[in-house]
Amino acid sequence: MTIEGFSNQSGTDRQWDLMRASFDGDWLGKTTWYVRSPNGMDLKHGRCSPVESLYAIRFSDESRGEWHGTGLRFAPGGERRFPLNRDQYNLGHNCWHFPETAGQSSLEVGERTTRAGHEVNFFIGRSRSMLVALYQRQADGRMTLDSIAATAFRCQRANLDPAREQMESMEAVLSIVAGWPGIEQELMPGMLQGPLEPNQPAPNFEPETFKRQDINGVFSDNLICGLPDKMPNGSFMLHFGCLLDAKSFAHLIIDFDLNHKLARWKERRYQQTMHG
């Protein structure tokens, strides 16, 4: 379904159909977790899950489906399933969907919040590159990055997309993308009826966008992130990115306001040339 196919829909229906278009599939992949050491976040020694996770997401018609996950770290017995329904979907506004980038986010990290997290998925072909960042409130009251998870999913219902040539460092990814032109679009929680057509130019990509953060790393499928180790007192941004192939890069920005409430999700898509 093309972006134009969503143009006359309500925001809720558009988000549902974007979710179906991206997530419908049997997604298999092994997750690597990166956790804190006594010296802070350790991005060099990830702990790979002993079994692969399978997210089977299927739809019986245009308005109903099921999410069935196995090999899950936090679910009892490693398995969980729940129904998907257009009328009940995303009532809390924490799920968000662009045509090829999607996920879910905690909407605030105020003083009463003990845990917060963000899941970001970048899609191309039948590949789904997922990065998860989890924050935990500490005894000193600060929200601190607790763990990061990365998974290179491939859909089992189609010919498998090949493994990507893995970049050795975040700097290697950034050096490729530096200066590329891009386009951008944004969504705001509770205001998902805005236009999704990416018709706004984005600033040429600047590597410093990521380098200015505390926690910077590269993961499987050439996923990268730039995250604060401890959430600042004022407004802040979380940066996630993925080098999808040799000529395209996706950048997802999660913007929090002065009151630590999520203000917007902004997606920027860069190409080596905007016609490439």
mmCIF file with all atom_site columns, C-alpha atoms in Angstrom, residues 121-222:
data_model
loop_
_atom_site.group_PDB
_atom_site.id
_atom_site.type_symbol
_atom_site.label_atom_id
_atom_site.label_alt_id
_atom_site.label_comp_id
_atom_site.label_asym_id
_atom_site.label_entity_id
_atom_site.label_seq_id
_atom_site.pdbx_PDB_ins_code
_atom_site.Cartn_x
_atom_site.Cartn_y
_atom_site.Cartn_z
_atom_site.occupancy
_atom_site.B_iso_or_equiv
_atom_site.pdbx_formal_charge
_atom_site.auth_seq_id
_atom_site.auth_comp_id
_atom_site.auth_asym_id
_atom_site.auth_atom_id
_atom_site.pdbx_PDB_model_num
ATOM 1   C CA . ASN A 1 121 ? 12.149 -0.765  14.096 1.00 0.00 ? 121 ASN A CA 1
ATOM 2   C CA . PHE A 1 122 ? 13.625 0.075   10.696 1.00 0.00 ? 122 PHE A CA 1
ATOM 3   C CA . PHE A 1 123 ? 12.163 -1.836  7.733  1.00 0.00 ? 123 PHE A CA 1
ATOM 4   C CA . ILE A 1 124 ? 13.515 -2.491  4.253  1.00 0.00 ? 124 ILE A CA 1
ATOM 5   C CA . GLY A 1 125 ? 12.370 -5.362  2.047  1.00 0.00 ? 125 GLY A CA 1
ATOM 6   C CA . ARG A 1 126 ? 11.623 -8.200  4.435  1.00 0.00 ? 126 ARG A CA 1
ATOM 7   C CA . SER A 1 127 ? 14.203 -7.115  7.023  1.00 0.00 ? 127 SER A CA 1
ATOM 8   C CA . ARG A 1 128 ? 13.298 -5.593  10.375 1.00 0.00 ? 128 ARG A CA 1
ATOM 9   C CA . SER A 1 129 ? 16.173 -4.052  12.352 1.00 0.00 ? 129 SER A CA 1
ATOM 10  C CA . MET A 1 130 ? 15.130 -3.452  15.974 1.00 0.00 ? 130 MET A CA 1
ATOM 11  C CA . LEU A 1 131 ? 16.816 -1.463  18.715 1.00 0.00 ? 131 LEU A CA 1
ATOM 12  C CA . VAL A 1 132 ? 15.411 -1.222  22.258 1.00 0.00 ? 132 VAL A CA 1
ATOM 13  C CA . ALA A 1 133 ? 16.621 1.195   24.955 1.00 0.00 ? 133 ALA A CA 1
ATOM 14  C CA . LEU A 1 134 ? 15.463 0.765   28.575 1.00 0.00 ? 134 LEU A CA 1
ATOM 15  C CA . TYR A 1 135 ? 15.875 3.338   31.345 1.00 0.00 ? 135 TYR A CA 1
ATOM 16  C CA . GLN A 1 136 ? 15.568 2.697   35.100 1.00 0.00 ? 136 GLN A CA 1
ATOM 17  C CA . ARG A 1 137 ? 15.217 5.168   37.972 1.00 0.00 ? 137 ARG A CA 1
ATOM 18  C CA . GLN A 1 138 ? 18.106 4.862   40.410 1.00 0.00 ? 138 GLN A CA 1
ATOM 19  C CA . ALA A 1 139 ? 18.347 5.413   44.172 1.00 0.00 ? 139 ALA A CA 1
ATOM 20  C CA . ASP A 1 140 ? 19.607 8.957   43.543 1.00 0.00 ? 140 ASP A CA 1
ATOM 21  C CA . GLY A 1 141 ? 16.413 9.743   41.609 1.00 0.00 ? 141 GLY A CA 1
ATOM 22  C CA . ARG A 1 142 ? 18.031 9.935   38.171 1.00 0.00 ? 142 ARG A CA 1
ATOM 23  C CA . MET A 1 143 ? 16.710 7.995   35.202 1.00 0.00 ? 143 MET A CA 1
ATOM 24  C CA . THR A 1 144 ? 19.696 6.007   33.929 1.00 0.00 ? 144 THR A CA 1
ATOM 25  C CA . LEU A 1 145 ? 20.144 3.914   30.793 1.00 0.00 ? 145 LEU A CA 1
ATOM 26  C CA . ASP A 1 146 ? 19.884 0.338   32.016 1.00 0.00 ? 146 ASP A CA 1
ATOM 27  C CA . SER A 1 147 ? 20.159 -1.797  28.871 1.00 0.00 ? 147 SER A CA 1
ATOM 28  C CA . ILE A 1 148 ? 20.096 -1.812  25.075 1.00 0.00 ? 148 ILE A CA 1
ATOM 29  C CA . ALA A 1 149 ? 18.902 -4.689  22.883 1.00 0.00 ? 149 ALA A CA 1
ATOM 30  C CA . ALA A 1 150 ? 19.516 -5.184  19.168 1.00 0.00 ? 150 ALA A CA 1
ATOM 31  C CA . THR A 1 151 ? 17.903 -7.732  16.851 1.00 0.00 ? 151 THR A CA 1
ATOM 32  C CA . ALA A 1 152 ? 18.327 -8.316  13.115 1.00 0.00 ? 152 ALA A CA 1
ATOM 33  C CA . PHE A 1 153 ? 14.983 -9.879  12.183 1.00 0.00 ? 153 PHE A CA 1
ATOM 34  C CA . ARG A 1 154 ? 14.275 -11.561 8.856  1.00 0.00 ? 154 ARG A CA 1
ATOM 35  C CA . CYS A 1 155 ? 10.777 -12.529 7.739  1.00 0.00 ? 155 CYS A CA 1
ATOM 36  C CA . GLN A 1 156 ? 10.388 -16.291 7.351  1.00 0.00 ? 156 GLN A CA 1
ATOM 37  C CA . ARG A 1 157 ? 7.418  -16.033 4.983  1.00 0.00 ? 157 ARG A CA 1
ATOM 38  C CA . ALA A 1 158 ? 9.533  -14.745 2.098  1.00 0.00 ? 158 ALA A CA 1
ATOM 39  C CA . ASN A 1 159 ? 12.918 -15.354 0.538  1.00 0.00 ? 159 ASN A CA 1
ATOM 40  C CA . LEU A 1 160 ? 15.304 -14.336 3.297  1.00 0.00 ? 160 LEU A CA 1
ATOM 41  C CA . ASP A 1 161 ? 17.068 -11.026 2.886  1.00 0.00 ? 161 ASP A CA 1
ATOM 42  C CA . PRO A 1 162 ? 20.837 -11.579 3.153  1.00 0.00 ? 162 PRO A CA 1
ATOM 43  C CA . ALA A 1 163 ? 22.906 -10.579 6.158  1.00 0.00 ? 163 ALA A CA 1
ATOM 44  C CA . ARG A 1 164 ? 24.368 -7.097  5.811  1.00 0.00 ? 164 ARG A CA 1
ATOM 45  C CA . GLU A 1 165 ? 28.030 -6.322  5.700  1.00 0.00 ? 165 GLU A CA 1
ATOM 46  C CA . GLN A 1 166 ? 28.536 -5.234  9.291  1.00 0.00 ? 166 GLN A CA 1
ATOM 47  C CA . MET A 1 167 ? 30.309 -1.936  9.952  1.00 0.00 ? 167 MET A CA 1
ATOM 48  C CA . GLU A 1 168 ? 33.007 -2.128  12.626 1.00 0.00 ? 168 GLU A CA 1
ATOM 49  C CA . SER A 1 169 ? 32.213 1.153   14.350 1.00 0.00 ? 169 SER A CA 1
ATOM 50  C CA . MET A 1 170 ? 29.653 3.901   14.628 1.00 0.00 ? 170 MET A CA 1
ATOM 51  C CA . GLU A 1 171 ? 32.198 6.293   13.142 1.00 0.00 ? 171 GLU A CA 1
ATOM 52  C CA . ALA A 1 172 ? 32.373 4.099   10.030 1.00 0.00 ? 172 ALA A CA 1
ATOM 53  C CA . VAL A 1 173 ? 28.600 4.397   9.570  1.00 0.00 ? 173 VAL A CA 1
ATOM 54  C CA . LEU A 1 174 ? 28.624 8.145   10.177 1.00 0.00 ? 174 LEU A CA 1
ATOM 55  C CA . SER A 1 175 ? 31.465 8.731   7.735  1.00 0.00 ? 175 SER A CA 1
ATOM 56  C CA . ILE A 1 176 ? 29.439 7.094   4.965  1.00 0.00 ? 176 ILE A CA 1
ATOM 57  C CA . VAL A 1 177 ? 26.296 9.120   5.630  1.00 0.00 ? 177 VAL A CA 1
ATOM 58  C CA . ALA A 1 178 ? 27.952 12.491  6.351  1.00 0.00 ? 178 ALA A CA 1
ATOM 59  C CA . GLY A 1 179 ? 26.545 15.222  4.124  1.00 0.00 ? 179 GLY A CA 1
ATOM 60  C CA . TRP A 1 180 ? 23.762 13.139  2.563  1.00 0.00 ? 180 TRP A CA 1
ATOM 61  C CA . PRO A 1 181 ? 20.536 15.042  1.751  1.00 0.00 ? 181 PRO A CA 1
ATOM 62  C CA . GLY A 1 182 ? 17.269 13.903  3.286  1.00 0.00 ? 182 GLY A CA 1
ATOM 63  C CA . ILE A 1 183 ? 13.548 14.337  3.847  1.00 0.00 ? 183 ILE A CA 1
ATOM 64  C CA . GLU A 1 184 ? 11.646 14.353  7.117  1.00 0.00 ? 184 GLU A CA 1
ATOM 65  C CA . GLN A 1 185 ? 8.211  13.909  8.656  1.00 0.00 ? 185 GLN A CA 1
ATOM 66  C CA . GLU A 1 186 ? 6.929  13.906  12.227 1.00 0.00 ? 186 GLU A CA 1
ATOM 67  C CA . LEU A 1 187 ? 4.196  12.644  14.511 1.00 0.00 ? 187 LEU A CA 1
ATOM 68  C CA . MET A 1 188 ? 3.013  13.868  17.913 1.00 0.00 ? 188 MET A CA 1
ATOM 69  C CA . PRO A 1 189 ? 1.361  11.742  20.633 1.00 0.00 ? 189 PRO A CA 1
ATOM 70  C CA . GLY A 1 190 ? -2.412 12.029  20.460 1.00 0.00 ? 190 GLY A CA 1
ATOM 71  C CA . MET A 1 191 ? -2.206 13.975  17.188 1.00 0.00 ? 191 MET A CA 1
ATOM 72  C CA . LEU A 1 192 ? -1.596 11.200  14.695 1.00 0.00 ? 192 LEU A CA 1
ATOM 73  C CA . GLN A 1 193 ? -3.923 12.615  12.051 1.00 0.00 ? 193 GLN A CA 1
ATOM 74  C CA . GLY A 1 194 ? -1.270 14.860  10.467 1.00 0.00 ? 194 GLY A CA 1
ATOM 75  C CA . PRO A 1 195 ? 0.060  14.253  6.968  1.00 0.00 ? 195 PRO A CA 1
ATOM 76  C CA . LEU A 1 196 ? 2.601  11.473  6.591  1.00 0.00 ? 196 LEU A CA 1
ATOM 77  C CA . GLU A 1 197 ? 3.792  12.262  3.094  1.00 0.00 ? 197 GLU A CA 1
ATOM 78  C CA . PRO A 1 198 ? 7.507  13.095  3.464  1.00 0.00 ? 198 PRO A CA 1
ATOM 79  C CA . ASN A 1 199 ? 7.555  16.406  1.658  1.00 0.00 ? 199 ASN A CA 1
ATOM 80  C CA . GLN A 1 200 ? 9.784  18.439  3.943  1.00 0.00 ? 200 GLN A CA 1
ATOM 81  C CA . PRO A 1 201 ? 13.532 18.713  3.341  1.00 0.00 ? 201 PRO A CA 1
ATOM 82  C CA . ALA A 1 202 ? 15.797 17.677  6.208  1.00 0.00 ? 202 ALA A CA 1
ATOM 83  C CA . PRO A 1 203 ? 19.180 19.238  6.958  1.00 0.00 ? 203 PRO A CA 1
ATOM 84  C CA . ASN A 1 204 ? 22.048 17.368  5.329  1.00 0.00 ? 204 ASN A CA 1
ATOM 85  C CA . PHE A 1 205 ? 23.173 14.663  7.719  1.00 0.00 ? 205 PHE A CA 1
ATOM 86  C CA . GLU A 1 206 ? 25.602 15.804  10.404 1.00 0.00 ? 206 GLU A CA 1
ATOM 87  C CA . PRO A 1 207 ? 27.522 13.102  12.326 1.00 0.00 ? 207 PRO A CA 1
ATOM 88  C CA . GLU A 1 208 ? 27.705 15.414  15.344 1.00 0.00 ? 208 GLU A CA 1
ATOM 89  C CA . THR A 1 209 ? 23.985 14.759  15.865 1.00 0.00 ? 209 THR A CA 1
ATOM 90  C CA . PHE A 1 210 ? 24.976 11.388  17.313 1.00 0.00 ? 210 PHE A CA 1
ATOM 91  C CA . LYS A 1 211 ? 28.466 12.130  18.615 1.00 0.00 ? 211 LYS A CA 1
ATOM 92  C CA . ARG A 1 212 ? 27.262 14.733  21.126 1.00 0.00 ? 212 ARG A CA 1
ATOM 93  C CA . GLN A 1 213 ? 25.421 12.079  23.142 1.00 0.00 ? 213 GLN A CA 1
ATOM 94  C CA . ASP A 1 214 ? 26.835 10.129  26.135 1.00 0.00 ? 214 ASP A CA 1
ATOM 95  C CA . ILE A 1 215 ? 26.172 6.618   24.821 1.00 0.00 ? 215 ILE A CA 1
ATOM 96  C CA . ASN A 1 216 ? 27.075 6.016   21.192 1.00 0.00 ? 216 ASN A CA 1
ATOM 97  C CA . GLY A 1 217 ? 27.230 2.575   19.625 1.00 0.00 ? 217 GLY A CA 1
ATOM 98  C CA . VAL A 1 218 ? 26.836 0.386   16.555 1.00 0.00 ? 218 VAL A CA 1
ATOM 99  C CA . PHE A 1 219 ? 24.960 -2.911  16.622 1.00 0.00 ? 219 PHE A CA 1
ATOM 100 C CA . SER A 1 220 ? 23.812 -5.726  14.338 1.00 0.00 ? 220 SER A CA 1
ATOM 101 C CA . ASP A 1 221 ? 22.303 -4.725  10.969 1.00 0.00 ? 221 ASP A CA 1
ATOM 102 C CA . ASN A 1 222 ? 24.280 -1.446  11.239 1.00 0.00 ? 222 ASN A CA 1
#
